[in-house]
Amino acid sequence: MHPNRVHDLDFAQVDIGREQRQGLPEAVYGPGKTPAQIRAIVTELLRDNTGPVLVTRVDAETATDVLAHVPGGTYDALAGLLLWRRPAEPVGFALTVVSGGTSDWSVAAEASAVATAVGLTVTTVHDVGVAGLQRVLRVREQLRASDTVVVVAGMEGALASVVGGLVGCPVIAVPVSTGYGASLEGITALLAMHASCAAGITVVNIDSGFGAAMAAHRLAWAGRRRP
Amino acid sequence: MHPNRVHDLDFAQVDIGREQRQGLPEAVYGPGKTPAQIRAIVTELLRDNTGPVLVTRVDAETATDVLAHVPGGTYDALAGLLLWRRPAEPVGFALTVVSGGTSDWSVAAEASAVATAVGLTVTTVHDVGVAGLQRVLRVREQLRASDTVVVVAGMEGALASVVGGLVGCPVIAVPVSTGYGASLEGITALLAMHASCAAGITVVNIDSGFGAAMAAHRLAWAGRRRP
Amino acid sequence: MHPNRVHDLDFAQVDIGREQRQGLPEAVYGPGKTPAQIRAIVTELLRDNTGPVLVTRVDAETATDVLAHVPGGTYDALAGLLLWRRPAEPVGFALTVVSGGTSDWSVAAEASAVATAVGLTVTTVHDVGVAGLQRVLRVREQLRASDTVVVVAGMEGALASVVGGLVGCPVIAVPVSTGYGASLEGITALLAMHASCAAGITVVNIDSGFGAAMAAHRLAWAGRRRP
Amino acid sequence: MHPNRVHDLDFAQVDIGREQRQGLPEAVYGPGKTPAQIRAIVTELLRDNTGPVLVTRVDAETATDVLAHVPGGTYDALAGLLLWRRPAEPVGFALTVVSGGTSDWSVAAEASAVATAVGLTVTTVHDVGVAGLQRVLRVREQLRASDTVVVVAGMEGALASVVGGLVGCPVIAVPVSTGYGASLEGITALLAMHASCAAGITVVNIDSGFGAAMAAHRLAWAGRRRP
Amino acid sequence: MHPNRVHDLDFAQVDIGREQRQGLPEAVYGPGKTPAQIRAIVTELLRDNTGPVLVTRVDAETATDVLAHVPGGTYDALAGLLLWRRPAEPVGFALTVVSGGTSDWSVAAEASAVATAVGLTVTTVHDVGVAGLQRVLRVREQLRASDTVVVVAGMEGALASVVGGLVGCPVIAVPVSTGYGASLEGITALLAMHASCAAGITVVNIDSGFGAAMAAHRLAWAGRRRP
Amino acid sequence: MHPNRVHDLDFAQVDIGREQRQGLPEAVYGPGKTPAQIRAIVTELLRDNTGPVLVTRVDAETATDVLAHVPGGTYDALAGLLLWRRPAEPVGFALTVVSGGTSDWSVAAEASAVATAVGLTVTTVHDVGVAGLQRVLRVREQLRASDTVVVVAGMEGALASVVGGLVGCPVIAVPVSTGYGASLEGITALLAMHASCAAGITVVNIDSGFGAAMAAHRLAWAGRRRP
Amino acid sequence: MHPNRVHDLDFAQVDIGREQRQGLPEAVYGPGKTPAQIRAIVTELLRDNTGPVLVTRVDAETATDVLAHVPGGTYDALAGLLLWRRPAEPVGFALTVVSGGTSDWSVAAEASAVATAVGLTVTTVHDVGVAGLQRVLRVREQLRASDTVVVVAGMEGALASVVGGLVGCPVIAVPVSTGYGASLEGITALLAMHASCAAGITVVNIDSGFGAAMAAHRLAWAGRRRP
Amino acid sequence: MHPNRVHDLDFAQVDIGREQRQGLPEAVYGPGKTPAQIRAIVTELLRDNTGPVLVTRVDAETATDVLAHVPGGTYDALAGLLLWRRPAEPVGFALTVVSGGTSDWSVAAEASAVATAVGLTVTTVHDVGVAGLQRVLRVREQLRASDTVVVVAGMEGALASVVGGLVGCPVIAVPVSTGYGASLEGITALLAMHASCAAGITVVNIDSGFGAAMAAHRLAWAGRRRP
């Protein structure tokens, strides 16, 4: 299979070669697509790829429609994720998803669901706000045992700095658009995570649990290639 | 002495009544004023007020000029503060100034110098970055014993949230314009401190060690009035 | 009771120790939580803490559901506040909440309700816009007799500067998201309050009546500890 | 003289007709122009117009050069203004320029110098900060006797709202780029003045003492035309 | 009647003295007030003032309720304005309201209705976009005959600069929140009007037809006072 | 027909002369206009112009109303475009509209429909995201054969840089408001397209498929004039 | 010569194939490069390309150094442009560069110099501010006779809208970073040009005279290819 | 050695335990520290840690002073990096640093120097701008063979999306503050990288070559721990 192979569906050019290039079929971003378009793209991907096929940010109604036409899939309502096929076996990569408050739940759910779908072993820890520091300190060893930690936090995003100082493994920070006023719909958390005093933290887009999971997949995929 | 009394110096209207209204003579903001103007204002304040007279953000050259003409003053170069008269006795208010990094030093110095000048008892703790959480945890008891804590922090300003969760006393956060890129010259820290998940933190202007000290003075002043 | 004690509810880690650390049980931020989650958290807090338990920004429907399951609470619809238990006796701290216009009413209501719930003695003054300066001048003595003044103001937020110049006690400014156009949903008021020419004013997040009340509680709590 | 007449100097097209259209020769904005260019433009304006000719924001060196070549002019160093010819007689329009602090001095100076140059009768009041409200209250009657008030204020710009509520005549607010941090180089004052709760205030560009004076000139010019 | 007289309605402090200070009763900003509150405030104003009483930004339902209880008023649906009493006679001040496109209609309507209500003589010219310059040039003489021109324009707001260069009388620019993308809901027009190359233009808040009319009233009021 | 001719409809001044000045009748921007207003304007334009008459951003309901009263028109629902009359013959100008994802579809549709309506020969290529570079490389020759390429892209807008480096013909970039978080509703794509490292790219407003098509029409119109 | 040919200079990969792809050798952006680097790149481009070689934004000192080592070049100090080889013959494309004020001169100079260098026939018109509309109206026919108009304007950028409404040919707007306060260093002009009510205007980056000239070159190049 | 061990130098609290927690001694941020402070901190770190000791963003003068007092170090002037001790042996992790233009050189140099110092095997590729796509395509296989790719890019930052689509391994994007106008000193590149259509890219702060290298070290460190 050629790494540059493309299926032309007129409304979409399905990147069939991505699985060979990056170890994972192209993931489909749901918003703005009709159920019919999603069905067509998913059908292409299932036929010509062998790995998990994902559609993100799908509402329940669309999910029901698509699942009725493309059998074998499942829907995770909290994460908004449609999924066909899981990896044959987990890749043996321990990911911990830590979130700062119950408001961050749905973003953490997307990160967890996508990461699980692509074969990572995911543990989640909720409500680890830095205003009660003992909550993060009591899971310190669990964080340190992870291959990677995803930190999901809105408001001021300080949890990323705190976790970044506790562990030596990669920390992927996800700013969340919760909060009000000076939170600026996640912009403040995004900026604060970039300005963090903890060295080597990386950041993905606001609310992008998907992006964090895909970044973790890149780590796992690259790690597996190495002898 | 009337609380609304004013001296008209043509270029300035000196608010003589402020000491009666707020327990402290008007403080002079140095930038944009000539040495001659500062000398004139300070002379008025010394004559008609009895408390400490402060000029902030003064460079060394201006300070030398003013001190040569208005005797009895001192200059704190690190804090950029000119001062005449200290309070007769400290007011018995324990203020701790905590800063997040050596880059925040001059702002912390302004906060400490002004607070000391107006009669507070100040302790300073430097370099308490949240990327090494043990540094803040080891001074936890000291923070808890304070009447108020001033947190001086640039970058992402996470130290304010952490301290705010550790102590029950007032926390006054000072965002600092250190850092680069996403720090946006202190705007990020200011926004993050406002979006903090620690309840009841208050914030002053970027780099305003003076503002934090004056806010602490208001606390001490109001506390002393109460039976 | 240990200051770091935590209850793990899976979806939340209830910070039981906060009452010991900060003199007040953890307050619950309502938005984004289901009634069932609120009920569970409140039940934990009531069982293991002794002080007032608050849930903020709750709509009427959620309030009815929660109150039906967790007896003994009351709901303040204007402030959006659920409350169980008041302090045994008021702490003897006089707080005045001043607001600039009728549009600021609900934020002022949240500040007043929360402050009252945690034991402060609250007086409110409405519609003190600076465009009719006599309105603030006529309550000048009342403001000066307060232990702390909370200023709630949208639009340009000038009321904070005016009050800050009239009183010597702590002034906590709450920018409000009312107004249109250049008000930028409260950002302008927040920035203006920080740039205020009145020394020692502190600021909390936009629309955060809760934050202002909690800041006032910190003042009262610290003041009571002092001999 | 035709209202659309233009002199083409290759590098500039001098709007000779403006005096007829608007009652005042075109004013020259100094920055970015060489002394030779300024000399050529001023010479054209003096020859074909009869009213005052102004060049704004000129430094001392440029002023000396231009005055040496184009006789009859004067230079106001504080305002940065070059001026040839005054109106034959003042137009009988009373303008008061009020500024909030000594840092606003140079902007107030530009407003005063330009307004005087175009025939208005100008009174200035300095250092009327709202943190000492008595300072503005004591000049209340003077403000009320004005035909127009120009308010020059940096920081949070609250003085515009206060003056706007005290007088019924036109109020032209000039935000100033003094202050630091949240002042955002005058943006905060500009936004706050627009969001002012005092009805009917108008605003000009940051630091534009010139713009305020020209707006006042429009008022005076239109007023004189009326029977 | 004292210029500082206030009626205290508990939820509002009605500024009765404003009519004496500024020649016009306090205008009521409708949003955020209940019909009952509006009725009470209007009743106070009608009883103790003699000039026109205005409530702005009122929807039809609220208007019907208030008019049923407070007789003698009228409602202008396009402008969203409730009005009781007109001035006994127009003040003889010619105001032209020019707007740049049909999308700016409602803001122009508010400006016209308020200005008419307070006694000005208003002419309106619609759809004078600068992309068809002949549309503004053909009304040039009409503009030049005005005592003041209000320019209502969204998008890039260039109409204000063009009109500002054509007339010598005061120009009050109202940025409008129409347009999309780079229009930033009126912020771009507001900034562009401030950066205008036409000298002496003044600007009011985004969408504030009311503010422009009140600024025009200040001009008329001050002009009438002069001999 | 005079290039400055205008029809005055009271609520609108129809720019009849634009067809002579710019080769195309005035296009009508639909939002904010009533069906009756659109009908009246279109009727004027059809009577006194000879080229295609367009109304943009029209919803289906308004379209049905207008078409029922003004015969001979057609409605393109995806593009939101009402159209009367096509050019007698295409102008022989090959335009390619390339879009980056299915979310950009409606903006690309507006660009295509408007460009076709004014006589250009349009080819569309969908879903050419740069994350699968082979998708743009496989249409490289098609792009190079175009007279102009319109690039429609949201998110980071990188497609404009890539296409700009592949072709020598004009590239008109349209930022799209799709995406979330750091996309800032198209502002990020707009800024990124301006900062592009590919020389000579031009940019139109966010989501303005209409603006891109009109810019292409200018190119075609100017090209046809040349010998 | 292959369109993808690259020379690897270690510190730079010279895009030799660009001339074949886009009709013009790669242009060199001067800032951040040492004279030695510029010399090496220019030498490569001269050897393997046949068209004009440009280095932009070069200061006089660097220019002197480079010209001493790479003979045959010329330096335009006002435009900051180094140039080797002109096109054998002009391409017969009439470009007019219009600027709004003398402060925009250097940006207009860069546009003119680069456009001339790549074979266009350039006319420049200076100081066409919209505050004196007759200045643009008197060059109306000249503008209409152009193949393309580049509008260089700072402050509010209104000139682009005015010119866009007068001509039917392509209009390329260059926002300029002159002005102060609300000009926001060119951001306001950039936004205003995008929000322009004149249809089909395109915009390039702030101060990018180079970008405008290159966009014009794309137009000329594509036009020449057409039969 | 305890992971929470701290040395208190009064002006700094050296985080001795970080090497045990995170596999690397605390790195020192140079700006704002005196040479004496740097010397003291480095001496502490060398005594109580065993790994490489780094000081970043050091100018030549400071470097000379420090190296004279603390022997055994080296200075990389291009990267601004002071270094003592390299790891005993490289960790066998292949990092490629790709930069988009010669202006990005110093940031790429910091990334390379820091990564090399902490034991990674670094390859650098310069001047891979997307405007000449063949430049990135010709190093495609080299990129694909990397364990991680750091992409350093200013302007619009599109290189990150292109590389992100070509490789499956982790991609760490570093926005650079080069460019002008719409580049907004790196903010545009930062936002664009977050909005990238390539899934799983992560981003660090503007100009933070150090941050990217530390993020890569986390990957290598975590990878080595795994069996």
CSV table of N, CA and C in Angstrom, one decimal, chain C residues 129-133 136-137 140 154-159 161-162 164-166 180 182-184 188 190-199, chain D residues 129-133 136-137 140 154-159 161-162 164-166 180 182-184 188 190-199:
chain,number,residue,atom,x,y,z
C,129,GLY,N,-23.8,55.2,40.8
C,129,GLY,CA,-23.0,55.5,39.7
C,129,GLY,C,-22.3,56.8,39.8
C,130,VAL,N,-21.1,56.9,39.3
C,130,VAL,CA,-20.2,58.1,39.5
C,130,VAL,C,-20.7,59.2,38.6
C,131,ALA,N,-21.6,59.0,37.6
C,131,ALA,CA,-22.1,60.1,36.8
C,131,ALA,C,-23.0,61.0,37.7
C,132,GLY,N,-23.4,60.5,38.9
C,132,GLY,CA,-24.2,61.4,39.8
C,132,GLY,C,-23.4,61.2,41.1
C,133,LEU,N,-22.3,62.0,41.2
C,133,LEU,CA,-21.4,61.8,42.3
C,133,LEU,C,-22.0,61.9,43.7
C,136,VAL,N,-22.7,58.7,45.7
C,136,VAL,CA,-21.6,58.1,46.5
C,136,VAL,C,-21.2,58.9,47.7
C,137,LEU,N,-21.3,60.3,47.5
C,137,LEU,CA,-20.9,61.1,48.6
C,137,LEU,C,-21.8,61.0,49.8
C,140,ARG,N,-20.9,58.3,52.1
C,140,ARG,CA,-19.5,58.3,52.4
C,140,ARG,C,-19.2,57.8,53.9
C,154,GLY,N,-19.8,47.6,36.5
C,154,GLY,CA,-19.5,47.2,35.1
C,154,GLY,C,-19.0,48.5,34.4
C,155,MET,N,-19.3,48.5,33.1
C,155,MET,CA,-19.0,49.6,32.3
C,155,MET,C,-17.5,50.0,32.5
C,156,GLU,N,-17.2,51.2,32.9
C,156,GLU,CA,-15.8,51.6,33.0
C,156,GLU,C,-15.2,51.4,34.4
C,157,GLY,N,-16.0,51.0,35.3
C,157,GLY,CA,-15.5,50.6,36.7
C,157,GLY,C,-15.0,51.7,37.5
C,158,ALA,N,-15.3,52.9,37.2
C,158,ALA,CA,-14.7,54.1,37.9
C,158,ALA,C,-15.1,54.2,39.3
C,159,LEU,N,-16.2,53.5,39.7
C,159,LEU,CA,-16.6,53.6,41.1
C,159,LEU,C,-15.6,53.1,42.0
C,161,SER,N,-12.3,53.4,41.8
C,161,SER,CA,-11.3,54.4,42.1
C,161,SER,C,-11.9,55.5,43.1
C,162,VAL,N,-13.1,55.8,42.8
C,162,VAL,CA,-13.8,56.9,43.7
C,162,VAL,C,-13.9,56.4,45.1
C,164,GLY,N,-12.2,53.9,46.5
C,164,GLY,CA,-10.8,53.7,47.0
C,164,GLY,C,-10.2,55.0,47.5
C,165,GLY,N,-10.6,56.1,47.0
C,165,GLY,CA,-10.0,57.4,47.5
C,165,GLY,C,-10.8,57.9,48.7
C,166,LEU,N,-11.9,57.4,49.0
C,166,LEU,CA,-12.7,57.9,50.1
C,166,LEU,C,-12.5,57.2,51.4
C,180,TYR,N,-22.0,47.3,26.9
C,180,TYR,CA,-21.9,46.7,25.5
C,180,TYR,C,-20.7,47.4,24.8
C,182,ALA,N,-17.5,48.7,23.8
C,182,ALA,CA,-16.2,48.9,24.4
C,182,ALA,C,-16.1,48.3,25.8
C,183,SER,N,-17.2,47.8,26.4
C,183,SER,CA,-17.1,47.2,27.7
C,183,SER,C,-16.4,45.9,27.6
C,184,LEU,N,-16.5,45.2,26.5
C,184,LEU,CA,-15.8,44.0,26.2
C,184,LEU,C,-16.1,42.9,27.3
C,188,THR,N,-12.9,45.5,30.1
C,188,THR,CA,-12.5,46.9,30.3
C,188,THR,C,-12.6,47.3,31.8
C,190,LEU,N,-12.3,45.3,34.3
C,190,LEU,CA,-11.2,44.6,35.0
C,190,LEU,C,-9.9,45.4,34.8
C,191,LEU,N,-9.5,45.7,33.6
C,191,LEU,CA,-8.3,46.4,33.3
C,191,LEU,C,-8.3,47.8,34.0
C,192,ALA,N,-9.4,48.5,33.9
C,192,ALA,CA,-9.5,49.8,34.5
C,192,ALA,C,-9.3,49.8,36.0
C,193,MET,N,-9.9,48.8,36.6
C,193,MET,CA,-9.8,48.7,38.1
C,193,MET,C,-8.3,48.4,38.5
C,194,HIS,N,-7.6,47.7,37.6
C,194,HIS,CA,-6.2,47.4,37.9
C,194,HIS,C,-5.3,48.7,37.7
C,195,ALA,N,-5.8,49.5,36.7
C,195,ALA,CA,-5.0,50.7,36.4
C,195,ALA,C,-5.4,51.9,37.3
C,196,SER,N,-6.3,51.6,38.3
C,196,SER,CA,-6.8,52.7,39.1
C,196,SER,C,-5.8,53.5,39.8
C,197,CYS,N,-6.1,54.8,39.8
C,197,CYS,CA,-5.2,55.7,40.5
C,197,CYS,C,-5.3,55.7,42.0
C,198,ALA,N,-6.3,55.0,42.5
C,198,ALA,CA,-6.4,54.8,44.0
C,198,ALA,C,-5.6,53.7,44.5
C,199,ALA,N,-4.6,54.0,45.4
C,199,ALA,CA,-3.6,53.0,45.8
C,199,ALA,C,-4.2,51.9,46.7
D,129,GLY,N,-6.9,64.1,40.2
D,129,GLY,CA,-7.2,62.7,40.3
D,129,GLY,C,-8.4,62.3,41.0
D,130,VAL,N,-9.2,61.3,40.6
D,130,VAL,CA,-10.4,61.0,41.3
D,130,VAL,C,-10.2,60.3,42.7
D,131,ALA,N,-8.9,59.9,42.9
D,131,ALA,CA,-8.6,59.3,44.2
D,131,ALA,C,-8.7,60.3,45.3
D,132,GLY,N,-8.7,61.6,45.0
D,132,GLY,CA,-8.9,62.6,45.9
D,132,GLY,C,-10.0,63.5,45.4
D,133,LEU,N,-11.2,63.1,45.6
D,133,LEU,CA,-12.4,63.6,44.9
D,133,LEU,C,-12.6,65.1,45.1
D,136,VAL,N,-11.5,67.6,42.3
D,136,VAL,CA,-12.4,67.9,41.2
D,136,VAL,C,-13.6,68.7,41.7
D,137,LEU,N,-14.0,68.4,42.9
D,137,LEU,CA,-15.2,69.1,43.4
D,137,LEU,C,-14.9,70.6,43.6
D,140,ARG,N,-15.5,72.5,40.5
D,140,ARG,CA,-16.8,72.2,39.9
D,140,ARG,C,-17.4,73.4,39.2
D,154,GLY,N,-4.9,59.3,32.0
D,154,GLY,CA,-4.4,58.0,31.7
D,154,GLY,C,-4.9,57.0,32.7
D,155,MET,N,-4.2,56.0,33.0
D,155,MET,CA,-4.6,55.0,34.0
D,155,MET,C,-6.0,54.5,33.6
D,156,GLU,N,-6.9,54.6,34.5
D,156,GLU,CA,-8.3,54.0,34.3
D,156,GLU,C,-9.2,55.1,33.7
D,157,GLY,N,-8.8,56.3,33.5
D,157,GLY,CA,-9.6,57.3,32.9
D,157,GLY,C,-10.9,57.7,33.5
D,158,ALA,N,-11.0,57.4,34.8
D,158,ALA,CA,-12.3,57.6,35.5
D,158,ALA,C,-12.7,59.1,35.6
D,159,LEU,N,-11.7,60.0,35.5
D,159,LEU,CA,-12.0,61.4,35.6
D,159,LEU,C,-13.0,61.9,34.5
D,161,SER,N,-15.6,60.2,33.4
D,161,SER,CA,-17.0,59.9,33.9
D,161,SER,C,-17.4,60.9,35.0
D,162,VAL,N,-16.5,61.2,35.9
D,162,VAL,CA,-16.8,62.1,37.0
D,162,VAL,C,-17.1,63.5,36.5
D,164,GLY,N,-18.0,64.2,33.4
D,164,GLY,CA,-19.2,64.1,32.6
D,164,GLY,C,-20.5,64.2,33.4
D,165,GLY,N,-20.4,63.7,34.6
D,165,GLY,CA,-21.6,63.8,35.4
D,165,GLY,C,-21.8,65.2,36.1
D,166,LEU,N,-20.8,66.0,36.1
D,166,LEU,CA,-20.9,67.3,36.9
D,166,LEU,C,-21.3,68.4,35.9
D,180,TYR,N,1.2,51.7,33.7
D,180,TYR,CA,2.0,50.5,33.3
D,180,TYR,C,1.1,49.3,33.5
D,182,ALA,N,-1.6,46.9,33.3
D,182,ALA,CA,-3.0,46.8,32.8
D,182,ALA,C,-3.4,48.1,32.1
D,183,SER,N,-2.6,49.1,32.2
D,183,SER,CA,-3.0,50.4,31.4
D,183,SER,C,-2.9,50.2,29.9
D,184,LEU,N,-2.1,49.2,29.5
D,184,LEU,CA,-2.0,48.8,28.1
D,184,LEU,C,-1.7,50.0,27.2
D,188,THR,N,-6.6,50.8,27.8
D,188,THR,CA,-7.6,50.7,28.9
D,188,THR,C,-8.4,52.0,29.1
D,190,LEU,N,-8.9,54.4,27.0
D,190,LEU,CA,-9.7,54.6,25.8
D,190,LEU,C,-11.0,53.8,25.9
D,191,LEU,N,-10.9,52.5,26.2
D,191,LEU,CA,-12.0,51.7,26.3
D,191,LEU,C,-12.9,52.1,27.5
D,192,ALA,N,-12.3,52.4,28.6
D,192,ALA,CA,-13.1,52.8,29.8
D,192,ALA,C,-13.9,54.1,29.5
D,193,MET,N,-13.3,55.0,28.8
D,193,MET,CA,-13.9,56.3,28.5
D,193,MET,C,-15.2,56.0,27.6
D,194,HIS,N,-15.0,55.1,26.7
D,194,HIS,CA,-16.2,54.7,25.8
D,194,HIS,C,-17.3,54.0,26.6
D,195,ALA,N,-16.9,53.3,27.6
D,195,ALA,CA,-17.8,52.5,28.4
D,195,ALA,C,-18.4,53.3,29.5
D,196,SER,N,-18.1,54.6,29.5
D,196,SER,CA,-18.4,55.5,30.7
D,196,SER,C,-19.9,55.5,30.9
D,197,CYS,N,-20.3,55.6,32.2
D,197,CYS,CA,-21.7,55.7,32.5
D,197,CYS,C,-22.2,57.1,32.4
D,198,ALA,N,-21.4,58.0,32.1
D,198,ALA,CA,-21.8,59.4,32.0
D,198,ALA,C,-22.3,59.6,30.5
D,199,ALA,N,-23.5,60.0,30.3
D,199,ALA,CA,-24.0,60.1,28.9
D,199,ALA,C,-23.5,61.2,28.1
